[in-house]
Coordinates of C-alpha atoms and ligand atoms in Angstrom, one line a residue:
M1 CA -5.7 -54.9 156.6
T2 CA -9.3 -53.6 157.3
T3 CA -11.6 -53.6 154.5
L4 CA -14.4 -51.2 154.5
R5 CA -17.7 -52.7 153.0
L6 CA -20.5 -49.9 152.3
V7 CA -23.9 -50.9 152.2
L8 CA -26.4 -48.6 150.7
G9 CA -30.0 -47.9 151.5
D10 CA -31.4 -50.1 148.8
Q11 CA -28.9 -53.0 149.3
L12 CA -30.4 -54.5 152.8
S13 CA -29.8 -58.2 151.7
A14 CA -28.0 -60.5 154.2
D15 CA -26.2 -62.1 151.2
L16 CA -25.5 -59.1 149.4
A17 CA -22.2 -59.4 147.3
T18 CA -20.5 -56.7 149.5
L19 CA -21.2 -59.0 152.4
Q20 CA -20.6 -62.4 151.2
D21 CA -16.7 -62.7 152.4
Y22 CA -17.0 -60.4 155.5
H23 CA -14.0 -61.2 157.7
T24 CA -13.8 -60.3 161.4
D25 CA -11.3 -57.2 160.7
D26 CA -13.6 -55.5 158.4
V27 CA -16.1 -52.7 159.1
V28 CA -19.6 -52.3 157.4
L29 CA -20.5 -48.8 156.9
M30 CA -24.0 -47.5 156.5
C31 CA -24.9 -44.0 156.3
E32 CA -27.9 -41.8 156.5
V33 CA -27.1 -38.8 154.6
S34 CA -29.1 -35.7 153.7
D35 CA -28.0 -35.8 149.9
E36 CA -29.7 -39.1 149.4
T37 CA -33.0 -37.7 151.6
T38 CA -33.2 -34.5 149.5
Y39 CA -31.7 -34.9 145.8
V40 CA -35.4 -35.0 144.9
K41 CA -37.9 -34.3 147.9
H42 CA -38.7 -37.8 148.7
H43 CA -42.1 -38.6 150.0
P44 CA -41.8 -38.7 154.0
K45 CA -43.1 -42.3 154.1
K46 CA -40.2 -43.4 151.6
I47 CA -37.6 -41.6 153.7
A48 CA -38.8 -43.3 156.9
F49 CA -39.0 -46.8 155.1
V50 CA -35.5 -46.5 153.8
L51 CA -34.1 -45.2 157.2
A52 CA -36.0 -47.6 159.4
A53 CA -35.2 -50.7 157.4
M54 CA -31.5 -49.5 157.3
R55 CA -31.5 -49.4 160.9
H56 CA -33.0 -52.8 161.4
F57 CA -30.6 -54.4 159.1
A58 CA -27.6 -52.8 160.9
A59 CA -29.3 -54.1 164.0
E60 CA -29.2 -57.6 162.5
L61 CA -25.5 -57.4 161.6
A62 CA -24.6 -56.1 164.9
L63 CA -26.4 -59.2 166.2
R64 CA -23.9 -61.4 164.3
G65 CA -21.3 -59.7 166.1
W66 CA -20.2 -57.7 162.9
Q67 CA -18.2 -54.4 163.1
L68 CA -20.5 -51.7 162.1
R69 CA -20.0 -47.9 161.4
Y70 CA -23.6 -46.7 161.3
V71 CA -24.1 -42.9 160.9
T72 CA -27.4 -41.3 161.5
L73 CA -28.8 -38.3 159.8
T74 CA -28.8 -36.5 163.2
D75 CA -25.1 -37.2 164.0
P76 CA -23.5 -33.8 164.3
A77 CA -20.3 -34.9 162.5
N78 CA -22.4 -36.3 159.4
T79 CA -21.1 -34.6 156.0
G80 CA -24.4 -35.3 154.5
S81 CA -23.0 -37.3 151.4
F82 CA -21.9 -40.8 150.4
T83 CA -18.4 -39.3 149.4
G84 CA -18.1 -37.3 152.7
E85 CA -18.8 -40.3 154.7
V86 CA -16.8 -42.7 153.1
S87 CA -13.9 -40.1 153.3
R88 CA -14.4 -39.7 157.0
A89 CA -14.4 -43.5 157.6
V90 CA -11.2 -44.0 155.5
R91 CA -9.8 -41.2 157.7
D92 CA -10.7 -42.2 160.8
L93 CA -10.3 -46.1 160.3
G94 CA -7.0 -46.0 158.1
I95 CA -8.9 -47.9 155.3
T96 CA -7.1 -48.6 151.9
H97 CA -9.6 -50.7 150.4
L98 CA -13.5 -50.6 150.1
V99 CA -15.9 -53.1 148.7
V100 CA -19.4 -52.1 147.5
T101 CA -22.0 -53.7 145.4
E102 CA -22.9 -51.8 141.9
P103 CA -25.5 -49.0 143.0
G104 CA -28.9 -48.6 141.4
E105 CA -28.5 -45.2 140.1
Y106 CA -25.8 -43.8 137.7
R107 CA -25.1 -40.6 139.8
V108 CA -23.9 -42.7 142.6
R109 CA -21.8 -45.1 140.2
Q110 CA -20.2 -42.0 139.3
M111 CA -19.2 -41.0 142.8
I112 CA -17.9 -44.5 143.6
D113 CA -15.9 -44.4 140.4
D114 CA -14.3 -41.0 141.6
W115 CA -13.3 -42.4 145.1
P116 CA -9.9 -44.1 144.1
T117 CA -8.6 -41.0 142.9
R118 CA -10.5 -38.6 145.4
L119 CA -9.8 -40.7 148.4
G120 CA -6.6 -42.6 147.6
I121 CA -8.0 -46.1 148.2
T122 CA -8.8 -49.2 145.9
V123 CA -12.4 -49.9 145.5
E124 CA -13.9 -53.2 144.2
C125 CA -17.3 -52.6 142.9
R126 CA -19.2 -55.9 142.7
A127 CA -21.8 -57.1 140.4
D128 CA -25.3 -57.0 141.9
D129 CA -26.2 -60.9 141.9
R130 CA -29.6 -60.3 143.5
F131 CA -30.9 -59.4 140.1
L132 CA -31.6 -62.6 137.6
C133 CA -29.9 -60.9 134.8
S134 CA -26.6 -59.2 135.2
S135 CA -25.8 -56.2 133.2
D136 CA -23.3 -58.0 130.9
W137 CA -25.7 -60.8 130.1
F138 CA -28.3 -58.1 129.0
K139 CA -25.6 -56.5 126.9
R140 CA -24.9 -59.8 125.2
W141 CA -28.6 -60.5 124.7
A142 CA -29.0 -57.1 123.2
R143 CA -25.9 -57.1 120.7
G144 CA -27.2 -57.2 117.3
K145 CA -30.8 -57.0 118.0
K146 CA -32.5 -53.9 116.2
Q147 CA -35.1 -53.6 118.6
L148 CA -35.3 -55.1 122.3
R149 CA -38.7 -56.4 123.1
M150 CA -39.7 -57.3 126.6
E151 CA -41.5 -60.6 125.6
Y152 CA -38.5 -62.2 124.0
F153 CA -36.1 -61.2 126.8
Y154 CA -38.8 -62.8 129.5
R155 CA -38.9 -66.1 127.5
A156 CA -35.1 -66.2 127.7
M157 CA -35.3 -65.4 131.4
R158 CA -38.0 -68.3 131.9
E159 CA -35.7 -70.8 130.2
T160 CA -32.3 -69.5 132.0
H161 CA -33.9 -70.0 135.3
G162 CA -36.2 -72.7 134.7
I163 CA -39.3 -70.7 135.8
L164 CA -42.7 -71.7 134.9
M165 CA -41.1 -74.4 132.5
E166 CA -41.8 -78.0 131.7
G167 CA -38.4 -79.5 130.7
D168 CA -36.0 -77.2 128.9
R169 CA -38.0 -75.4 126.2
S170 CA -41.6 -75.7 127.1
P171 CA -43.6 -73.1 129.1
S172 CA -46.0 -74.5 131.7
G173 CA -49.5 -74.8 130.4
G174 CA -48.3 -74.6 126.5
A175 CA -48.3 -70.8 126.4
W176 CA -45.6 -68.1 127.4
N177 CA -48.1 -65.3 128.1
Y178 CA -51.7 -65.4 129.5
D179 CA -52.2 -61.7 129.3
K180 CA -55.4 -62.1 127.3
E181 CA -57.3 -63.8 130.5
N182 CA -56.1 -61.0 132.5
R183 CA -57.1 -57.3 132.6
K184 CA -60.8 -57.3 133.1
P185 CA -62.7 -53.8 133.7
P186 CA -63.6 -53.6 137.4
K187 CA -67.0 -55.5 138.4
R188 CA -69.3 -53.6 140.6
G189 CA -68.2 -53.9 144.5
L190 CA -64.5 -54.6 143.6
T191 CA -62.4 -53.7 146.7
S192 CA -59.1 -54.4 148.1
P193 CA -58.5 -57.2 150.2
K194 CA -57.4 -56.2 153.8
R195 CA -53.5 -55.5 154.2
L196 CA -51.2 -56.6 157.0
Q197 CA -50.2 -54.4 159.8
H198 CA -46.9 -54.6 161.4
P199 CA -46.3 -53.8 165.1
R200 CA -44.1 -50.8 165.4
S201 CA -40.6 -51.1 166.7
T202 CA -38.6 -48.5 168.9
I203 CA -36.5 -48.2 165.9
L204 CA -39.5 -47.2 163.6
D205 CA -41.0 -45.1 166.2
A206 CA -37.8 -43.2 166.5
V207 CA -37.4 -42.9 162.8
I208 CA -40.9 -41.6 162.4
Q209 CA -40.5 -39.1 165.0
M210 CA -37.3 -37.7 163.4
V211 CA -38.8 -37.7 159.7
G212 CA -41.9 -36.0 160.6
P213 CA -40.7 -32.6 161.3
R214 CA -37.7 -32.7 159.4
F215 CA -39.5 -33.5 156.1
A216 CA -42.6 -31.8 156.6
E217 CA -42.5 -30.0 153.6
H218 CA -42.1 -32.8 151.2
F219 CA -45.2 -34.1 149.6
G220 CA -46.9 -37.0 151.2
Q221 CA -48.7 -38.3 154.4
L222 CA -46.1 -40.0 156.8
E223 CA -49.0 -41.7 159.0
P224 CA -50.7 -44.0 159.1
F225 CA -47.6 -46.0 158.3
H226 CA -47.9 -49.8 157.5
L227 CA -44.9 -50.4 155.4
A228 CA -42.9 -53.7 156.5
V229 CA -39.5 -52.2 157.5
T230 CA -37.7 -56.0 158.2
R231 CA -37.1 -58.9 156.1
E232 CA -39.1 -60.8 158.6
Q233 CA -42.2 -58.6 158.1
A234 CA -41.5 -58.3 154.1
L235 CA -41.7 -62.2 154.1
R236 CA -44.9 -62.3 155.9
E237 CA -46.1 -59.6 153.4
L238 CA -44.9 -62.1 150.6
D239 CA -46.8 -65.1 152.1
D240 CA -49.9 -63.2 152.9
F241 CA -50.1 -62.0 149.0
V242 CA -49.3 -65.6 147.8
S243 CA -51.9 -67.1 149.7
R244 CA -54.9 -64.7 149.7
I245 CA -54.4 -62.3 146.9
L246 CA -52.2 -63.9 144.1
P247 CA -55.2 -66.2 142.7
H248 CA -57.0 -62.8 141.9
F249 CA -54.1 -60.9 140.6
G250 CA -54.5 -61.0 137.0
D251 CA -58.1 -60.7 136.8
Y252 CA -58.2 -56.9 137.7
Q253 CA -54.7 -56.0 137.1
D254 CA -55.5 -53.1 135.2
A255 CA -58.8 -52.2 137.0
M256 CA -59.0 -48.9 138.8
V257 CA -61.5 -48.2 141.6
R258 CA -62.3 -45.0 143.5
G259 CA -60.9 -45.3 147.2
E260 CA -59.2 -48.4 146.5
A261 CA -55.4 -48.0 145.9
F262 CA -54.1 -51.5 146.3
L263 CA -56.7 -53.8 144.7
N264 CA -55.1 -57.3 144.0
H265 CA -51.7 -55.9 143.6
S266 CA -48.9 -57.3 145.6
L267 CA -47.4 -54.1 147.0
L268 CA -43.9 -55.9 147.2
S269 CA -42.0 -53.5 144.8
T270 CA -40.7 -51.5 147.9
Y271 CA -39.2 -54.5 149.6
L272 CA -37.9 -56.0 146.3
N273 CA -36.1 -52.8 145.4
A274 CA -34.7 -52.4 148.9
G275 CA -33.3 -55.7 149.2
L276 CA -35.7 -57.0 151.9
L277 CA -37.1 -59.5 149.3
L278 CA -35.1 -61.2 146.3
P279 CA -36.8 -61.7 143.1
L280 CA -35.9 -65.4 142.6
E281 CA -37.6 -66.2 146.0
V282 CA -40.6 -64.2 145.0
C283 CA -41.0 -66.0 141.7
R284 CA -40.3 -69.3 143.0
R285 CA -42.9 -68.7 145.9
A286 CA -45.4 -67.6 143.4
E287 CA -44.5 -70.9 141.0
R288 CA -44.9 -73.2 144.0
A289 CA -48.5 -71.8 144.6
Y290 CA -49.1 -72.5 141.0
R291 CA -47.8 -76.2 141.3
E292 CA -49.7 -77.0 144.6
G293 CA -52.9 -75.9 142.9
Q294 CA -53.4 -72.6 145.1
A295 CA -53.1 -70.2 142.3
P296 CA -54.2 -70.1 138.5
L297 CA -51.4 -70.2 135.8
P298 CA -52.6 -66.9 134.2
A299 CA -52.6 -65.2 137.6
V300 CA -49.2 -66.6 138.5
E301 CA -47.7 -66.0 135.0
G302 CA -48.8 -62.5 134.9
F303 CA -47.1 -61.9 138.2
I304 CA -44.0 -63.5 137.4
R305 CA -43.8 -61.7 134.1
Q306 CA -43.8 -58.3 135.8
I307 CA -40.7 -59.6 138.0
L308 CA -38.7 -61.8 136.0
G309 CA -39.7 -59.9 132.8
W310 CA -40.4 -56.3 133.2
R311 CA -38.4 -55.6 136.2
E312 CA -35.2 -57.1 134.9
F313 CA -35.8 -55.9 131.4
V314 CA -36.0 -52.2 132.6
R315 CA -32.8 -52.6 134.6
G316 CA -31.0 -53.9 131.4
I317 CA -32.1 -51.0 129.3
Y318 CA -30.9 -48.4 131.9
W319 CA -27.5 -49.7 132.5
L320 CA -27.3 -50.4 128.5
H321 CA -28.1 -46.9 127.8
M322 CA -27.0 -44.7 130.6
P323 CA -25.8 -42.0 130.7
T324 CA -27.3 -40.9 127.2
Y325 CA -30.7 -42.4 128.3
G326 CA -31.1 -39.9 130.8
T327 CA -30.8 -36.9 128.3
L328 CA -33.5 -38.2 125.9
N329 CA -36.6 -36.3 125.0
V330 CA -37.6 -37.1 121.6
L331 CA -41.0 -35.8 121.6
Q332 CA -39.5 -32.3 123.1
A333 CA -41.8 -32.5 125.9
V334 CA -41.2 -29.1 127.8
R335 CA -44.4 -27.9 129.5
P336 CA -43.8 -27.2 133.1
L337 CA -45.6 -29.9 135.7
P338 CA -49.0 -28.5 136.9
D339 CA -49.5 -27.9 140.6
F340 CA -52.2 -30.8 140.8
Y341 CA -49.4 -33.3 140.7
W342 CA -48.5 -32.0 144.0
G343 CA -51.9 -32.1 145.3
A344 CA -53.5 -28.7 144.1
P345 CA -57.2 -29.2 143.5
T346 CA -58.3 -30.4 140.0
H347 CA -61.9 -31.3 138.9
M348 CA -60.2 -34.3 137.1
A349 CA -61.5 -37.1 139.2
C350 CA -59.0 -40.0 137.9
M351 CA -55.9 -37.5 138.6
A352 CA -57.4 -36.3 141.9
E353 CA -57.7 -40.0 142.9
A354 CA -54.4 -41.2 141.7
V355 CA -52.5 -38.2 143.4
S356 CA -54.5 -38.7 146.6
H357 CA -53.4 -42.6 146.6
T358 CA -50.0 -41.3 146.0
R359 CA -50.0 -38.9 148.8
M360 CA -51.4 -41.0 151.0
H361 CA -49.5 -44.3 150.6
A362 CA -46.4 -43.2 148.4
Y363 CA -47.9 -45.7 146.3
S364 CA -50.4 -46.1 143.3
H365 CA -50.6 -49.2 141.3
H366 CA -49.2 -49.8 137.4
I367 CA -52.3 -48.4 135.7
Q368 CA -52.7 -45.5 137.6
R369 CA -49.1 -44.6 137.1
L370 CA -49.2 -45.5 133.5
M371 CA -52.6 -44.6 132.4
V372 CA -53.6 -41.7 134.5
T373 CA -50.7 -39.6 135.6
G374 CA -48.3 -40.9 133.0
N375 CA -51.0 -40.7 129.9
F376 CA -51.8 -37.1 131.1
A377 CA -48.1 -36.0 131.3
L378 CA -47.6 -37.7 127.6
L379 CA -50.8 -36.1 126.2
A380 CA -49.9 -32.7 127.7
G381 CA -46.4 -32.6 126.9
L382 CA -45.0 -32.2 130.2
D383 CA -41.3 -31.6 130.8
V384 CA -39.8 -35.0 130.8
K385 CA -37.2 -34.0 133.6
Q386 CA -40.0 -32.7 135.8
V387 CA -42.2 -35.6 135.2
Q388 CA -39.2 -38.2 136.2
A389 CA -38.3 -36.1 139.3
W390 CA -41.9 -36.4 140.4
Y391 CA -42.1 -40.1 140.1
L392 CA -38.7 -40.6 141.7
A393 CA -39.8 -38.6 144.6
V394 CA -43.3 -39.8 145.4
Y395 CA -43.0 -43.5 145.2
S396 CA -41.7 -45.5 148.1
D397 CA -40.2 -48.0 145.5
A398 CA -38.6 -45.5 143.1
Y399 CA -34.8 -45.6 142.4
E400 CA -33.9 -44.4 139.0
W401 CA -32.8 -47.6 137.6
V402 CA -36.6 -48.7 137.5
E403 CA -38.2 -45.3 137.5
M404 CA -36.4 -44.0 134.6
P405 CA -37.2 -46.6 132.0
N406 CA -40.8 -46.9 133.2
T407 CA -41.2 -43.0 133.2
L408 CA -39.2 -41.8 130.2
G409 CA -39.5 -44.7 128.1
M410 CA -42.9 -46.4 128.9
A411 CA -45.1 -43.5 130.1
L412 CA -43.7 -40.7 128.0
F413 CA -42.1 -42.3 125.0
G414 CA -39.3 -39.9 125.5
D415 CA -36.8 -42.6 124.5
G416 CA -38.5 -42.9 121.0
G417 CA -39.4 -46.4 121.5
I418 CA -36.5 -48.2 123.5
V419 CA -38.8 -49.5 126.0
G420 CA -42.0 -49.9 124.4
S421 CA -43.1 -50.1 120.6
K422 CA -45.8 -47.6 120.7
P423 CA -46.9 -44.8 123.2
Y424 CA -49.3 -45.6 125.6
A425 CA -51.5 -42.7 124.9
A426 CA -55.1 -43.1 125.7
S427 CA -58.3 -41.0 125.6
G428 CA -60.9 -40.7 128.4
K429 CA -62.5 -43.8 127.0
Y430 CA -60.0 -46.2 128.3
I431 CA -60.2 -44.4 131.8
K432 CA -64.1 -44.7 131.7
K433 CA -63.9 -48.5 130.6
M434 CA -61.1 -49.4 132.9
S435 CA -62.3 -47.5 136.2
N436 CA -65.5 -45.9 137.9
F437 CA -63.7 -42.5 138.3
C438 CA -65.7 -40.9 135.5
E439 CA -68.9 -41.5 137.2
Q440 CA -68.1 -38.8 139.8
C441 CA -66.0 -36.5 137.6
R442 CA -67.2 -33.0 136.6
Y443 CA -66.0 -33.8 133.1
D444 CA -67.8 -36.0 130.5
P445 CA -65.6 -38.9 129.0
D446 CA -67.9 -39.0 126.0
E447 CA -67.5 -35.4 125.0
T448 CA -64.5 -34.2 123.3
V449 CA -65.0 -30.5 122.6
G450 CA -66.9 -28.1 125.1
E451 CA -66.9 -26.7 128.6
L452 CA -67.4 -30.0 130.2
A453 CA -65.6 -32.3 127.6
C454 CA -63.0 -34.6 129.3
P455 CA -59.5 -33.0 129.1
F456 CA -58.1 -36.5 128.1
N457 CA -60.0 -36.8 124.7
A458 CA -59.1 -33.4 122.9
L459 CA -55.5 -33.5 124.0
Y460 CA -55.3 -37.3 123.1
W461 CA -56.1 -36.4 119.4
D462 CA -54.1 -33.3 119.6
F463 CA -51.2 -35.2 120.7
M464 CA -51.5 -37.7 118.0
A465 CA -52.0 -35.0 115.1
R466 CA -49.0 -33.1 116.6
H467 CA -46.6 -36.1 116.4
R468 CA -48.2 -37.7 113.3
A469 CA -44.8 -37.9 111.6
Q470 CA -43.3 -40.0 114.1
F471 CA -46.0 -42.4 114.6
E472 CA -47.7 -42.7 111.3
T473 CA -45.5 -45.5 110.0
N474 CA -45.8 -47.3 113.4
P475 CA -48.5 -50.2 112.6
R476 CA -49.6 -50.3 116.0
V477 CA -50.9 -46.7 116.1
S478 CA -51.3 -46.0 112.2
L479 CA -55.0 -46.8 112.2
V480 CA -55.8 -43.8 114.3
F481 CA -54.8 -41.3 111.7
G482 CA -57.6 -42.8 109.5
T483 CA -60.1 -41.9 112.1
W484 CA -58.5 -38.4 112.6
E485 CA -58.9 -37.8 108.6
R486 CA -62.5 -38.9 108.5
M487 CA -63.2 -36.2 111.2
G488 CA -62.6 -33.4 108.7
E489 CA -61.2 -29.9 108.9
T490 CA -63.8 -28.3 110.8
R491 CA -63.8 -31.1 113.6
Q492 CA -60.2 -31.3 113.7
D493 CA -59.8 -27.4 114.2
G494 CA -62.5 -27.6 116.9
I495 CA -60.5 -30.3 118.9
R496 CA -57.1 -28.6 118.6
Q497 CA -58.9 -25.3 119.9
Q498 CA -60.1 -27.4 122.8
A499 CA -56.7 -28.8 123.5
A500 CA -55.0 -25.4 123.6
L501 CA -57.8 -24.1 125.9
T502 CA -57.2 -27.1 128.2
L503 CA -53.7 -26.4 128.3
E504 CA -54.2 -22.6 129.2
R505 CA -56.6 -23.9 132.0
M506 CA -54.0 -26.4 133.2
Q507 CA -51.5 -23.6 133.5
R508 CA -53.9 -21.4 135.2
G509 CA -54.6 -23.9 137.8
E510 CA -58.3 -24.3 136.6
L511 CA -58.4 -28.0 135.0
Ligands
LIG601 P1 -47.5 -55.6 141.0 O1 -48.5 -55.2 140.1 O2 -47.9 -56.6 142.2 O3 -46.5 -56.2 140.3 C1 -45.5 -57.3 140.8 C2 -44.1 -56.8 140.7 O4 -43.6 -56.7 139.4 C3 -44.0 -55.5 141.4 O5 -43.8 -55.5 142.8 C4 -42.4 -54.8 140.8 O6 -41.3 -55.3 141.3 C5 -42.8 -55.8 139.3 N1 -43.0 -54.8 138.2 C6 -44.2 -54.8 137.7 N2 -44.3 -53.8 136.8 C7 -43.2 -53.4 136.6 C8 -42.5 -52.6 135.7 N3 -43.0 -51.8 134.6 N4 -41.2 -52.3 136.0 C9 -40.4 -52.7 136.9 N5 -41.1 -53.8 137.6 C10 -42.2 -54.0 137.6 N6 -41.8 -49.6 139.8 C11 -40.8 -49.6 140.6 O7 -40.5 -50.4 141.3 N7 -40.1 -48.4 141.1 C12 -40.6 -47.3 140.4 O8 -40.0 -46.2 140.7 C13 -41.5 -47.3 139.2 N8 -41.9 -46.4 138.5 C14 -42.8 -46.2 137.5 C15 -43.3 -45.3 136.8 C16 -44.3 -45.2 135.8 C17 -44.6 -44.0 135.0 C18 -44.8 -46.5 135.5 C19 -46.0 -46.5 134.3 C20 -44.4 -47.6 136.3 C21 -43.5 -47.6 137.3 N9 -43.1 -48.6 138.1 C22 -42.2 -48.6 138.9 C23 -43.6 -50.1 137.6 C24 -44.9 -50.3 138.4 O9 -45.9 -49.6 138.4 C25 -44.5 -50.7 139.9 O10 -43.6 -51.9 140.0 C26 -45.7 -51.5 140.6 O11 -46.9 -50.4 140.5 C27 -45.4 -51.8 142.1 O12 -46.7 -52.1 143.1 P2 -46.8 -53.6 143.1 O13 -45.6 -54.2 143.8 O14 -48.1 -53.7 143.9 O15 -46.8 -54.3 141.7
LIG602 C1 -33.5 -43.5 149.1 C2 -32.5 -43.2 150.1 C3 -32.8 -42.3 151.0 C4 -34.0 -41.5 151.4 N1 -31.7 -42.3 152.0 C5 -30.6 -42.9 152.2 C6 -29.7 -42.9 153.0 O1 -29.8 -42.1 154.0 N2 -28.6 -43.7 152.8 C7 -28.4 -44.6 151.9 O2 -27.5 -45.2 152.1 N3 -29.4 -44.9 151.0 C8 -30.6 -44.0 151.0 N4 -31.4 -44.1 150.1 C9 -31.1 -45.0 149.2 C10 -30.1 -44.4 147.9 O3 -30.6 -43.2 147.3 C11 -29.9 -45.5 147.1 O4 -28.8 -46.5 147.5 C12 -29.0 -45.1 145.9 O5 -29.7 -44.3 145.1 C13 -28.4 -46.1 144.9 O6 -29.5 -46.6 144.4
LIG603 FE1 -60.6 -38.6 134.1 FE2 -62.0 -37.6 132.0 FE3 -62.9 -39.8 133.3 FE4 -62.9 -37.1 134.4 S1 -64.0 -38.0 132.6 S2 -62.3 -39.2 135.4 S3 -60.9 -36.5 133.6 S4 -61.0 -39.6 132.2

């Protein structure tokens, strides 16, 4: 009996559960489908990355002599959807049984769950063991807890996997978390280290030639294209990051610098999320650098926390709370996304900078996502669905399991505090401290009211005042309301008017 083994575009790992018991009678199905390239209008770089990485992965399976059914986007028989392509393969090959690994998005899980009835086949949907925490483990860990906090989850993961541990219970260096030693404001002259460039394969060339004209109206620049598209190249990225850049990772993790998209970040999320790198190997590689004296503990711990902690935590949250999670909007944010998210001109230097990195690289680093584009969306009350669709479309590492909790939860507080214990709301003061953007901005980060006042300032106070009932009892936020009270009514009114004016100007495209 032939088993059909479906591999999705973010499952490009040789040891994927789907492939572990491949038999010579079986067929591996991979399909490029228009539904996946357009369910949001993905950045052309992301589309080219996924398709080129899929084709390279398929070529590696073919080299092993495996039977493969690979459907290209331009194949005239292509139906344009996973369901259509599985259905066609079932019919053409006389398939009765399909194996797949659980997908990264709830909407795809729904499709898969529908196949037994719709297509008359049996479907075995296997757990994705590339993650360090299974959905079941997370559910058990979460059971009975009033609040789920990443820090405790992370400690449990360190113990379970013996990462940065001395013996069973002691964290390396004596502390679990070295955050206080990280996150300095940028020093003058801080730049990004030069990054690797990979030789272009004929596969990548062909994909780029196809993607360019076909997705020309999607936001984002396809060229220059420097992403790794094979496991070998991704491993080179990992090595290069660990040996040259990791030692400096923590220091300026939150810094933002004009013209410098990458600074000391790893740029590994795109490869991790597509399966070209595995989280455990990345954590172990970083740990080895610490143990061999090549990188300091605060940098290594900070880096590992992002992967072993945050990455696994948000995935756990997503599967624990879907599908309800996707419907949440506790702050009732419904204002339309302004055009400057899609590259229309804005006088806000920080926003223009973050969007230009995004347009050019399908990347901006965490603090730009959180404290510039995310913070603005939070303060201005932008529609949570539109904001999520934007994040899902524009970043090459974006899949819903990781994008949604970060956007709806961490950035927009739309989940009411499931991901984070407080909103990441900040005025222009934070951006001024952590970047050099304000130096060349039309607006003044030290002014809250007036023609040239930084828009973040009035919006920040207006946001806090608007949601006072929600946040007043939160010990991590409540002090803010003392300051608000001390301003007095006249100042408060002035700030409210300034915020209203700012939102009007935003809607007119004049901000
Ligand atoms: P580094 O700073 O080098 O961090 C190392 C690794 O840690 C990353 O590669 C990533 O795998 C992991 N990581 C770090 N922070 C997080 C986090 N908060 N959640 C999950 N993993 C994390 N990350 C995505 O992978 N996909 C997304 O779609 C995504 N959307 C986001 C949306 C918003 C609003 C915010 C605030 C964050 C989002 N993140 C997302 C998290 C984070 O910004 C990116 O993982 C990071 O910027 C990727 O760049 P890097 O590889 O250089 O990361
Ligand atoms: C993101 C993406 C894109 C752009 N195209 C494809 C595709 O053509 N075929 C495919 O198998 N996967 C693609 N993907 C990744 C899927 O959207 C991803 O596998 C699902 O969202 C499940 O996480
Ligand atoms: Fe951004 Fe305000 Fe600074 Fe301008 S002044 S860069 S808008 S924070």
